[in-house]
Amino acid sequence: MSENKPIDFYFEFASPYGYFTSLAIGDLAAKYGRTVNWRPFALGAVFKITNSAPNMTIPMKGEYLYRDIERCAKLMGAEYKVPKVSPMNSMAAMRAFYWLSDTDASQAVPFAKAIYREHWGRGRDLGPVEAVAEVASELGIDGDALTAATQDPAIKERLKKETQTAIDRGAFGSPFIFVDEEAFWGNDRLDQVEHLLRTGGF
Amino acid sequence: MSENKPIDFYFEFASPYGYFTSLAIGDLAAKYGRTVNWRPFALGAVFKITNSAPNMTIPMKGEYLYRDIERCAKLMGAEYKVPKVSPMNSMAAMRAFYWLSDTDASQAVPFAKAIYREHWGRGRDLGPVEAVAEVASELGIDGDALTAATQDPAIKERLKKETQTAIDRGAFGSPFIFVDEEAFWGNDRLDQVEHLLRTGGF
């Protein structure tokens, strides 16, 4: 196990379980001397490969999930409000994230956390770029520059590339976590992540 | 919360996470003064509604799952061997279970546990009725009577009815657990099941 290699945390902003992991992964990694490499990716591209769809749109599963999310939030003590729009279109938020990564890296993770908090914690629809820019402004990020960046072909290409990398590594859901080369799917696998970090293997 | 109402445990023999739950649910229920109502159901009927398929047959997910199962087994200390055939055709085993429920009820749960142990613990294919009968024989169950029962129209109908009841109650995966009217999907929700049993609610 490489002591200092960051943990790769792949996530979709429209995913509630990605939200829950976003609240815990930093502390978990730090406990074992690791950092976290945050990587939003477009789950829609995965669904074409797995012939699947967002959980909330699947008959039976959809209705169940909202109750499960509510219970998970309660057990974690996490803020939660049913989003106005779900699944949210996360394209603008993802592109903004990678633009920040390149231009003002220290703001990227606080931005991702704020998007998750506003969407899953407070129910806000962050599909429209105006709403994303507003959340960013509260962190002191230039909303106009962000809005322009989401239409920048290089940023669009960057997101596609990151998504393809995630898929090539086997990520098919959110959250998807890599500790070195070991892959974990789901917030409910953080116990396995911790087992690996603590013991060095399975 | 009704103190004495049994916990309904819906499962598919072809499901590894159902196997893990089968190892733990009895003790968990007993800890809180409950019994367990074991209910195999045909997940294939659900997949038609949810437009899904057995996990192991889904691109990307399939490869991941075998590693996850291995890790789950290790963390639980459960016996595990990659099954020779997966997903297994569980029709004969499910029908045999309901036949036993009606004719020799005390044998039904030991039989279900034995099927799970042989399939997921030791890798045996229990699709063929001959193999199911062999496992049953080791428990002192009449293999010939079992084999005949799996072709009995009343037993076939019984399984269909149980499957429809599961679906009507919202079960779309395995394991699917009902504590009173609260629904839980997945072995990784046993912590939530325990929370409910302990505290009486969410």
Tab-separated table of C-alpha atoms in Angstrom:
chain	number	residue	atom	x	y	z
A	1	MET	CA	0.000	0.000	0.000
A	2	SER	CA	1.416	3.385	-1.001
A	3	GLU	CA	1.396	5.417	2.192
A	4	ASN	CA	0.944	8.801	0.611
A	5	LYS	CA	-1.168	8.179	-2.462
A	6	PRO	CA	-4.401	10.195	-2.418
A	7	ILE	CA	-7.725	8.404	-2.294
A	8	ASP	CA	-9.692	8.941	-5.525
A	9	PHE	CA	-13.278	9.911	-4.783
A	10	TYR	CA	-15.475	9.783	-7.891
A	11	PHE	CA	-18.962	11.190	-7.486
A	12	GLU	CA	-22.029	12.579	-9.225
A	13	PHE	CA	-23.613	15.709	-7.709
A	14	ALA	CA	-27.075	14.252	-8.419
A	15	SER	CA	-26.253	11.253	-6.196
A	16	PRO	CA	-27.397	11.358	-2.560
A	17	TYR	CA	-24.937	8.684	-1.524
A	18	GLY	CA	-22.134	10.746	-3.040
A	19	TYR	CA	-23.340	13.569	-0.799
A	20	PHE	CA	-23.121	11.394	2.298
A	21	THR	CA	-19.600	10.291	1.365
A	22	SER	CA	-18.582	13.907	0.742
A	23	LEU	CA	-19.335	14.586	4.407
A	24	ALA	CA	-17.128	11.782	5.694
A	25	ILE	CA	-14.328	10.988	3.266
A	26	GLY	CA	-12.012	13.848	4.222
A	27	ASP	CA	-11.864	12.946	7.902
A	28	LEU	CA	-11.598	9.245	7.132
A	29	ALA	CA	-8.638	9.791	4.808
A	30	ALA	CA	-6.903	12.193	7.208
A	31	LYS	CA	-7.191	9.640	10.019
A	32	TYR	CA	-4.873	7.396	7.986
A	33	GLY	CA	-2.592	10.127	6.668
A	34	ARG	CA	-4.189	10.341	3.249
A	35	THR	CA	-5.610	13.143	1.157
A	36	VAL	CA	-8.618	12.930	-1.163
A	37	ASN	CA	-8.661	13.550	-4.873
A	38	TRP	CA	-12.230	14.757	-5.612
A	39	ARG	CA	-13.442	13.767	-9.073
A	40	PRO	CA	-16.992	14.507	-10.268
A	41	PHE	CA	-17.969	12.442	-13.312
A	42	ALA	CA	-21.007	12.201	-15.564
A	43	LEU	CA	-22.936	9.131	-14.496
A	44	GLY	CA	-25.202	9.473	-17.532
A	45	ALA	CA	-22.345	8.220	-19.697
A	46	VAL	CA	-22.086	5.112	-17.518
A	47	PHE	CA	-25.792	4.334	-17.759
A	48	LYS	CA	-25.402	3.893	-21.522
A	49	ILE	CA	-22.881	1.119	-20.858
A	50	THR	CA	-24.736	-0.562	-18.002
A	51	ASN	CA	-28.168	-0.103	-19.621
A	52	SER	CA	-29.291	1.602	-16.430
A	53	ALA	CA	-30.834	4.897	-15.334
A	54	PRO	CA	-30.776	7.226	-12.339
A	55	ASN	CA	-32.037	5.300	-9.301
A	56	MET	CA	-34.884	7.723	-8.629
A	57	THR	CA	-36.380	7.092	-12.061
A	58	ILE	CA	-36.510	3.299	-11.662
A	59	PRO	CA	-39.944	1.850	-10.760
A	60	MET	CA	-40.159	0.566	-7.150
A	61	LYS	CA	-36.539	1.515	-6.420
A	62	GLY	CA	-37.279	5.216	-6.817
A	63	GLU	CA	-39.958	5.334	-4.144
A	64	TYR	CA	-37.882	3.268	-1.753
A	65	LEU	CA	-34.772	5.397	-2.142
A	66	TYR	CA	-36.217	8.606	-0.751
A	67	ARG	CA	-37.047	6.794	2.468
A	68	ASP	CA	-33.584	5.252	2.590
A	69	ILE	CA	-31.919	8.642	2.034
A	70	GLU	CA	-33.991	10.104	4.867
A	71	ARG	CA	-32.950	7.319	7.220
A	72	CYS	CA	-29.259	7.513	6.199
A	73	ALA	CA	-29.284	11.279	6.805
A	74	LYS	CA	-30.861	10.788	10.203
A	75	LEU	CA	-28.359	8.135	11.289
A	76	MET	CA	-25.438	10.310	10.103
A	77	GLY	CA	-26.882	13.499	11.534
A	78	ALA	CA	-26.659	15.034	8.046
A	79	GLU	CA	-28.760	17.928	6.810
A	80	TYR	CA	-31.281	16.681	4.210
A	81	LYS	CA	-34.161	18.090	2.246
A	82	VAL	CA	-35.893	16.409	-0.709
A	83	PRO	CA	-34.532	18.230	-3.786
A	84	LYS	CA	-36.960	20.255	-5.869
A	85	VAL	CA	-35.626	18.589	-9.025
A	86	SER	CA	-34.201	15.074	-9.010
A	87	PRO	CA	-32.140	13.786	-10.653
A	88	MET	CA	-30.570	17.199	-11.031
A	89	ASN	CA	-28.676	18.100	-14.207
A	90	SER	CA	-25.181	18.420	-12.789
A	91	MET	CA	-23.357	19.408	-15.972
A	92	ALA	CA	-22.746	23.057	-15.026
A	93	ALA	CA	-21.609	22.161	-11.505
A	94	MET	CA	-19.175	19.510	-12.779
A	95	ARG	CA	-17.663	21.805	-15.402
A	96	ALA	CA	-17.338	24.595	-12.829
A	97	PHE	CA	-15.526	22.169	-10.536
A	98	TYR	CA	-12.864	21.356	-13.137
A	99	TRP	CA	-12.486	25.022	-14.084
A	100	LEU	CA	-11.800	25.784	-10.433
A	101	SER	CA	-9.378	22.860	-10.187
A	102	ASP	CA	-7.320	24.480	-12.926
A	103	THR	CA	-7.609	28.142	-11.936
A	104	ASP	CA	-8.062	28.267	-8.162
A	105	ALA	CA	-7.523	24.730	-6.901
A	106	SER	CA	-7.999	25.507	-3.214
A	107	GLN	CA	-11.617	26.477	-3.940
A	108	ALA	CA	-12.594	23.309	-5.781
A	109	VAL	CA	-13.401	21.105	-2.769
A	110	PRO	CA	-15.212	23.852	-0.797
A	111	PHE	CA	-17.238	24.477	-3.964
A	112	ALA	CA	-18.130	20.780	-4.334
A	113	LYS	CA	-19.155	20.619	-0.676
A	114	ALA	CA	-21.307	23.737	-1.079
A	115	ILE	CA	-23.045	22.307	-4.156
A	116	TYR	CA	-23.822	19.094	-2.258
A	117	ARG	CA	-24.996	20.960	0.837
A	118	GLU	CA	-27.311	23.247	-1.150
A	119	HIS	CA	-28.716	20.451	-3.309
A	120	TRP	CA	-29.056	17.473	-0.962
A	121	GLY	CA	-28.942	19.326	2.331
A	122	ARG	CA	-31.334	22.113	1.393
A	123	GLY	CA	-33.215	20.854	-1.643
A	124	ARG	CA	-32.088	23.512	-4.103
A	125	ASP	CA	-32.017	22.780	-7.844
A	126	LEU	CA	-28.520	23.491	-9.098
A	127	GLY	CA	-29.154	22.519	-12.692
A	128	PRO	CA	-29.233	26.121	-13.999
A	129	VAL	CA	-25.767	27.656	-14.271
A	130	GLU	CA	-27.134	30.851	-12.649
A	131	ALA	CA	-27.854	28.884	-9.474
A	132	VAL	CA	-24.390	27.280	-9.545
A	133	ALA	CA	-22.812	30.727	-9.986
A	134	GLU	CA	-24.782	32.024	-7.028
A	135	VAL	CA	-23.516	29.256	-4.733
A	136	ALA	CA	-19.974	29.903	-5.996
A	137	SER	CA	-20.288	33.665	-5.385
A	138	GLU	CA	-20.936	33.003	-1.722
A	139	LEU	CA	-17.458	31.449	-1.605
A	140	GLY	CA	-15.958	34.540	-3.251
A	141	ILE	CA	-15.682	32.880	-6.658
A	142	ASP	CA	-16.331	35.040	-9.743
A	143	GLY	CA	-19.785	33.961	-10.930
A	144	ASP	CA	-19.468	35.475	-14.408
A	145	ALA	CA	-16.136	33.819	-15.046
A	146	LEU	CA	-17.616	30.526	-13.833
A	147	THR	CA	-20.616	30.887	-16.132
A	148	ALA	CA	-18.363	31.557	-19.121
A	149	ALA	CA	-16.110	28.620	-18.206
A	150	THR	CA	-19.006	26.163	-18.327
A	151	GLN	CA	-19.255	26.923	-22.064
A	152	ASP	CA	-15.528	26.650	-22.693
A	153	PRO	CA	-14.820	23.735	-25.081
A	154	ALA	CA	-11.627	22.883	-23.185
A	155	ILE	CA	-13.558	22.520	-19.913
A	156	LYS	CA	-16.264	20.447	-21.596
A	157	GLU	CA	-13.512	18.235	-22.976
A	158	ARG	CA	-11.876	18.018	-19.544
A	159	LEU	CA	-15.082	16.663	-17.974
A	160	LYS	CA	-15.486	14.121	-20.770
A	161	LYS	CA	-11.913	12.966	-20.252
A	162	GLU	CA	-12.308	12.649	-16.480
A	163	THR	CA	-15.542	10.705	-17.009
A	164	GLN	CA	-13.824	8.377	-19.462
A	165	THR	CA	-10.946	7.833	-17.034
A	166	ALA	CA	-13.437	6.937	-14.300
A	167	ILE	CA	-15.179	4.479	-16.609
A	168	ASP	CA	-11.879	2.972	-17.755
A	169	ARG	CA	-11.007	2.361	-14.106
A	170	GLY	CA	-14.353	0.605	-13.575
A	171	ALA	CA	-16.482	3.278	-11.874
A	172	PHE	CA	-20.145	2.580	-12.605
A	173	GLY	CA	-21.893	4.361	-9.715
A	174	SER	CA	-21.615	7.149	-7.172
A	175	PRO	CA	-19.746	7.309	-4.924
A	176	PHE	CA	-16.927	5.226	-6.354
A	177	ILE	CA	-13.726	5.195	-4.347
A	178	PHE	CA	-10.262	3.957	-5.186
A	179	VAL	CA	-7.731	3.320	-2.465
A	180	ASP	CA	-4.621	2.559	-4.472
A	181	GLU	CA	-6.081	0.113	-6.991
A	182	GLU	CA	-8.854	-1.305	-4.782
A	183	ALA	CA	-12.341	-0.157	-5.860
A	184	PHE	CA	-15.310	0.497	-3.582
A	185	TRP	CA	-18.840	1.395	-4.631
A	186	GLY	CA	-21.266	3.137	-2.316
A	187	ASN	CA	-21.288	5.141	0.875
A	188	ASP	CA	-22.054	1.884	2.704
A	189	ARG	CA	-18.596	0.595	1.769
A	190	LEU	CA	-16.730	3.175	3.845
A	191	ASP	CA	-16.291	0.456	6.468
A	192	GLN	CA	-14.388	-1.579	3.874
A	193	VAL	CA	-12.386	1.496	2.865
A	194	GLU	CA	-11.426	1.973	6.487
A	195	HIS	CA	-10.561	-1.702	6.880
A	196	LEU	CA	-8.147	-1.414	3.963
A	197	LEU	CA	-6.619	1.830	5.244
A	198	ARG	CA	-6.193	0.356	8.711
A	199	THR	CA	-4.927	-3.100	7.827
A	200	GLY	CA	-3.316	-2.556	4.432
A	201	GLY	CA	-5.292	-5.222	2.587
A	202	PHE	CA	-8.046	-7.796	2.426
B	1	MET	CA	-44.090	-1.036	16.907
B	2	SER	CA	-45.733	-4.448	17.316
B	3	GLU	CA	-43.531	-6.260	19.816
B	4	ASN	CA	-44.109	-9.756	18.526
B	5	LYS	CA	-44.626	-9.364	14.811
B	6	PRO	CA	-42.123	-11.469	12.842
B	7	ILE	CA	-39.601	-9.762	10.595
B	8	ASP	CA	-40.259	-10.597	6.927
B	9	PHE	CA	-37.059	-11.602	5.166
B	10	TYR	CA	-37.476	-11.754	1.381
B	11	PHE	CA	-34.568	-13.231	-0.523
B	12	GLU	CA	-33.374	-14.826	-3.738
B	13	PHE	CA	-31.108	-17.878	-3.439
B	14	ALA	CA	-29.034	-16.561	-6.368
B	15	SER	CA	-28.255	-13.390	-4.392
B	16	PRO	CA	-24.979	-13.261	-2.430
B	17	TYR	CA	-26.212	-10.443	-0.215
B	18	GLY	CA	-29.257	-12.542	0.656
B	19	TYR	CA	-26.785	-15.233	1.727
B	20	PHE	CA	-24.963	-12.828	4.029
B	21	THR	CA	-28.239	-11.700	5.574
B	22	SER	CA	-29.310	-15.325	6.064
B	23	LEU	CA	-26.289	-15.753	8.337
B	24	ALA	CA	-27.172	-12.809	10.569
B	25	ILE	CA	-30.904	-12.108	10.548
B	26	GLY	CA	-31.928	-14.829	13.014
B	27	ASP	CA	-29.616	-13.656	15.789
B	28	LEU	CA	-30.433	-10.016	15.130
B	29	ALA	CA	-34.174	-10.654	15.387
B	30	ALA	CA	-33.815	-12.822	18.501
B	31	LYS	CA	-31.811	-10.077	20.222
B	32	TYR	CA	-34.947	-7.932	20.063
B	33	GLY	CA	-37.470	-10.683	20.812
B	34	ARG	CA	-38.528	-11.187	17.207
B	35	THR	CA	-38.774	-14.176	14.913
B	36	VAL	CA	-38.063	-14.217	11.179
B	37	ASN	CA	-40.472	-15.115	8.414
B	38	TRP	CA	-38.253	-16.470	5.597
B	39	ARG	CA	-39.682	-15.776	2.139
B	40	PRO	CA	-37.788	-16.677	-1.040
B	41	PHE	CA	-39.128	-14.876	-4.096
B	42	ALA	CA	-38.358	-14.884	-7.810
B	43	LEU	CA	-36.304	-11.795	-8.524
B	44	GLY	CA	-36.618	-12.413	-12.258
B	45	ALA	CA	-40.242	-11.254	-12.064
B	46	VAL	CA	-39.064	-7.991	-10.494
B	47	PHE	CA	-36.480	-7.338	-13.189
B	48	LYS	CA	-39.279	-7.167	-15.765
B	49	ILE	CA	-40.809	-4.275	-13.806
B	50	THR	CA	-37.576	-2.432	-13.041
B	51	ASN	CA	-36.063	-3.117	-16.487
B	52	SER	CA	-33.063	-4.613	-14.731
B	53	ALA	CA	-31.087	-7.861	-14.707
B	54	PRO	CA	-29.070	-9.973	-12.275
B	55	ASN	CA	-26.168	-7.850	-10.983
B	56	MET	CA	-23.528	-10.289	-12.195
B	57	THR	CA	-24.697	-9.965	-15.782
B	58	ILE	CA	-24.447	-6.153	-15.858
B	59	PRO	CA	-21.326	-4.742	-17.579
B	60	MET	CA	-18.793	-3.208	-15.128
B	61	LYS	CA	-20.995	-3.989	-12.104
B	62	GLY	CA	-20.610	-7.727	-12.610
B	63	GLU	CA	-16.816	-7.717	-12.386
B	64	TYR	CA	-16.858	-5.422	-9.373
B	65	LEU	CA	-19.377	-7.503	-7.463
B	66	TYR	CA	-17.287	-10.631	-7.137
B	67	ARG	CA	-14.555	-8.624	-5.423
B	68	ASP	CA	-17.128	-6.970	-3.150
B	69	ILE	CA	-18.636	-10.347	-2.213
B	70	GLU	CA	-15.170	-11.659	-1.370
B	71	ARG	CA	-14.468	-8.672	0.886
B	72	CYS	CA	-17.899	-8.842	2.566
B	73	ALA	CA	-17.372	-12.552	3.283
B	74	LYS	CA	-13.942	-11.856	4.743
B	75	LEU	CA	-15.189	-9.052	7.009
B	76	MET	CA	-18.087	-11.232	8.215
B	77	GLY	CA	-15.984	-14.348	8.554
B	78	ALA	CA	-18.405	-16.133	6.222
B	79	GLU	CA	-17.578	-19.159	4.122
B	80	TYR	CA	-17.425	-18.178	0.423
B	81	LYS	CA	-16.570	-19.806	-2.856
B	82	VAL	CA	-17.265	-18.395	-6.322
B	83	PRO	CA	-20.269	-20.395	-7.577
B	84	LYS	CA	-19.786	-22.651	-10.576
B	85	VAL	CA	-22.921	-21.176	-12.180
B	86	SER	CA	-24.054	-17.638	-11.476
B	87	PRO	CA	-26.733	-16.409	-11.429
B	88	MET	CA	-28.071	-19.799	-10.428
B	89	ASN	CA	-31.559	-20.868	-11.477
B	90	SER	CA	-33.225	-20.981	-8.078
B	91	MET	CA	-36.682	-22.155	-9.158
B	92	ALA	CA	-36.404	-25.722	-7.790
B	93	ALA	CA	-34.942	-24.535	-4.468
B	94	MET	CA	-37.680	-21.920	-3.993
B	95	ARG	CA	-40.477	-24.342	-4.769
B	96	ALA	CA	-38.950	-26.934	-2.443
B	97	PHE	CA	-38.844	-24.304	0.298
B	98	TYR	CA	-42.581	-23.610	0.055
B	99	TRP	CA	-43.388	-27.301	-0.140
B	100	LEU	CA	-41.450	-27.789	3.098
B	101	SER	CA	-43.191	-24.787	4.688
B	102	ASP	CA	-46.502	-26.556	4.128
B	103	THR	CA	-45.525	-30.123	4.936
B	104	ASP	CA	-42.672	-29.978	7.453
B	105	ALA	CA	-42.341	-26.363	8.487
B	106	SER	CA	-39.514	-26.877	10.971
B	107	GLN	CA	-37.261	-27.999	8.105
B	108	ALA	CA	-37.832	-24.996	5.844
B	109	VAL	CA	-35.297	-22.606	7.394
B	110	PRO	CA	-32.560	-25.250	7.874
B	111	PHE	CA	-33.128	-26.175	4.219
B	112	ALA	CA	-32.807	-22.539	3.074
B	113	LYS	CA	-29.633	-22.132	5.107
B	114	ALA	CA	-28.207	-25.325	3.614
B	115	ILE	CA	-28.983	-24.159	0.059
B	116	TYR	CA	-27.246	-20.859	0.731
B	117	ARG	CA	-24.268	-22.530	2.379
B	118	GLU	CA	-23.788	-25.010	-0.462
B	119	HIS	CA	-24.247	-22.425	-3.211
B	120	TRP	CA	-22.526	-19.283	-1.900
B	121	GLY	CA	-20.360	-20.872	0.762
B	122	ARG	CA	-19.117	-23.807	-1.313
B	123	GLY	CA	-19.778	-22.792	-4.911
B	124	ARG	CA	-22.166	-25.620	-5.813
B	125	ASP	CA	-24.717	-25.150	-8.612
B	126	LEU	CA	-28.143	-25.863	-7.164
B	127	GLY	CA	-30.072	-25.161	-10.317
B	128	PRO	CA	-30.783	-28.852	-11.087
B	129	VAL	CA	-33.516	-30.321	-8.895
B	130	GLU	CA	-31.325	-33.424	-8.342
B	131	ALA	CA	-28.730	-31.256	-6.593
B	132	VAL	CA	-31.416	-29.565	-4.473
B	133	ALA	CA	-32.789	-32.975	-3.499
B	134	GLU	CA	-29.307	-34.126	-2.525
B	135	VAL	CA	-28.812	-31.172	-0.168
B	136	ALA	CA	-32.278	-31.801	1.293
B	137	SER	CA	-31.543	-35.498	1.805
B	138	GLU	CA	-28.630	-34.590	4.056
B	139	LEU	CA	-31.207	-32.952	6.338
B	140	GLY	CA	-33.344	-36.100	6.349
B	141	ILE	CA	-35.854	-34.699	3.860
B	142	ASP	CA	-37.355	-37.108	1.302
B	143	GLY	CA	-35.602	-36.185	-1.957
B	144	ASP	CA	-38.090	-37.962	-4.217
B	145	ALA	CA	-41.063	-36.251	-2.601
B	146	LEU	CA	-39.241	-32.926	-2.917
B	147	THR	CA	-38.509	-33.519	-6.602
B	148	ALA	CA	-42.153	-34.346	-7.285
B	149	ALA	CA	-43.314	-31.295	-5.316
B	150	THR	CA	-41.297	-28.939	-7.518
B	151	GLN	CA	-43.574	-29.988	-10.406
B	152	ASP	CA	-46.793	-29.657	-8.413
B	153	PRO	CA	-48.987	-26.905	-9.939
B	154	ALA	CA	-50.142	-25.830	-6.462
B	155	ILE	CA	-46.533	-25.275	-5.351
B	156	LYS	CA	-45.687	-23.418	-8.543
B	157	GLU	CA	-48.717	-21.233	-7.913
B	158	ARG	CA	-47.671	-20.726	-4.306
B	159	LEU	CA	-44.275	-19.346	-5.350
B	160	LYS	CA	-45.908	-17.035	-7.879
B	161	LYS	CA	-48.253	-15.740	-5.212
B	162	GLU	CA	-45.458	-15.147	-2.693
B	163	THR	CA	-43.454	-13.341	-5.369
B	164	GLN	CA	-46.430	-11.156	-6.234
B	165	THR	CA	-46.983	-10.348	-2.556
B	166	ALA	CA	-43.328	-9.330	-2.241
B	167	ILE	CA	-43.635	-7.094	-5.301
B	168	ASP	CA	-46.909	-5.585	-4.068
B	169	ARG	CA	-45.157	-4.693	-0.826
B	170	GLY	CA	-42.353	-2.998	-2.765
B	171	ALA	CA	-39.557	-5.595	-2.721
B	172	PHE	CA	-37.305	-5.054	-5.756
B	173	GLY	CA	-34.051	-6.650	-4.621
B	174	SER	CA	-32.480	-9.250	-2.347
B	175	PRO	CA	-32.395	-9.199	0.597
B	176	PHE	CA	-35.509	-7.142	1.243
B	177	ILE	CA	-36.568	-6.894	4.857
B	178	PHE	CA	-39.755	-5.631	6.436
B	179	VAL	CA	-39.868	-4.715	10.107
B	180	ASP	CA	-43.534	-4.024	10.626
B	181	GLU	CA	-44.183	-1.806	7.586
B	182	GLU	CA	-40.701	-0.304	7.295
B	183	ALA	CA	-38.757	-1.617	4.261
B	184	PHE	CA	-35.012	-2.188	4.023
B	185	TRP	CA	-33.034	-3.253	0.971
B	186	GLY	CA	-29.647	-4.905	1.218
B	187	ASN	CA	-27.446	-6.639	3.726
B	188	ASP	CA	-25.762	-3.286	4.333
B	189	ARG	CA	-28.994	-1.982	5.841
B	190	LEU	CA	-28.930	-4.352	8.816
B	191	ASP	CA	-27.605	-1.420	10.865
B	192	GLN	CA	-30.801	0.466	10.051
B	193	VAL	CA	-32.885	-2.619	10.847
B	194	GLU	CA	-31.172	-2.817	14.218
B	195	HIS	CA	-31.683	0.910	14.819
B	196	LEU	CA	-35.417	0.466	14.266
B	197	LEU	CA	-35.617	-2.634	16.470
B	198	ARG	CA	-33.692	-0.897	19.224
B	199	THR	CA	-35.319	2.535	19.147
B	200	GLY	CA	-38.769	1.780	17.739
B	201	GLY	CA	-38.575	4.236	14.864
B	202	PHE	CA	-36.724	6.730	12.715
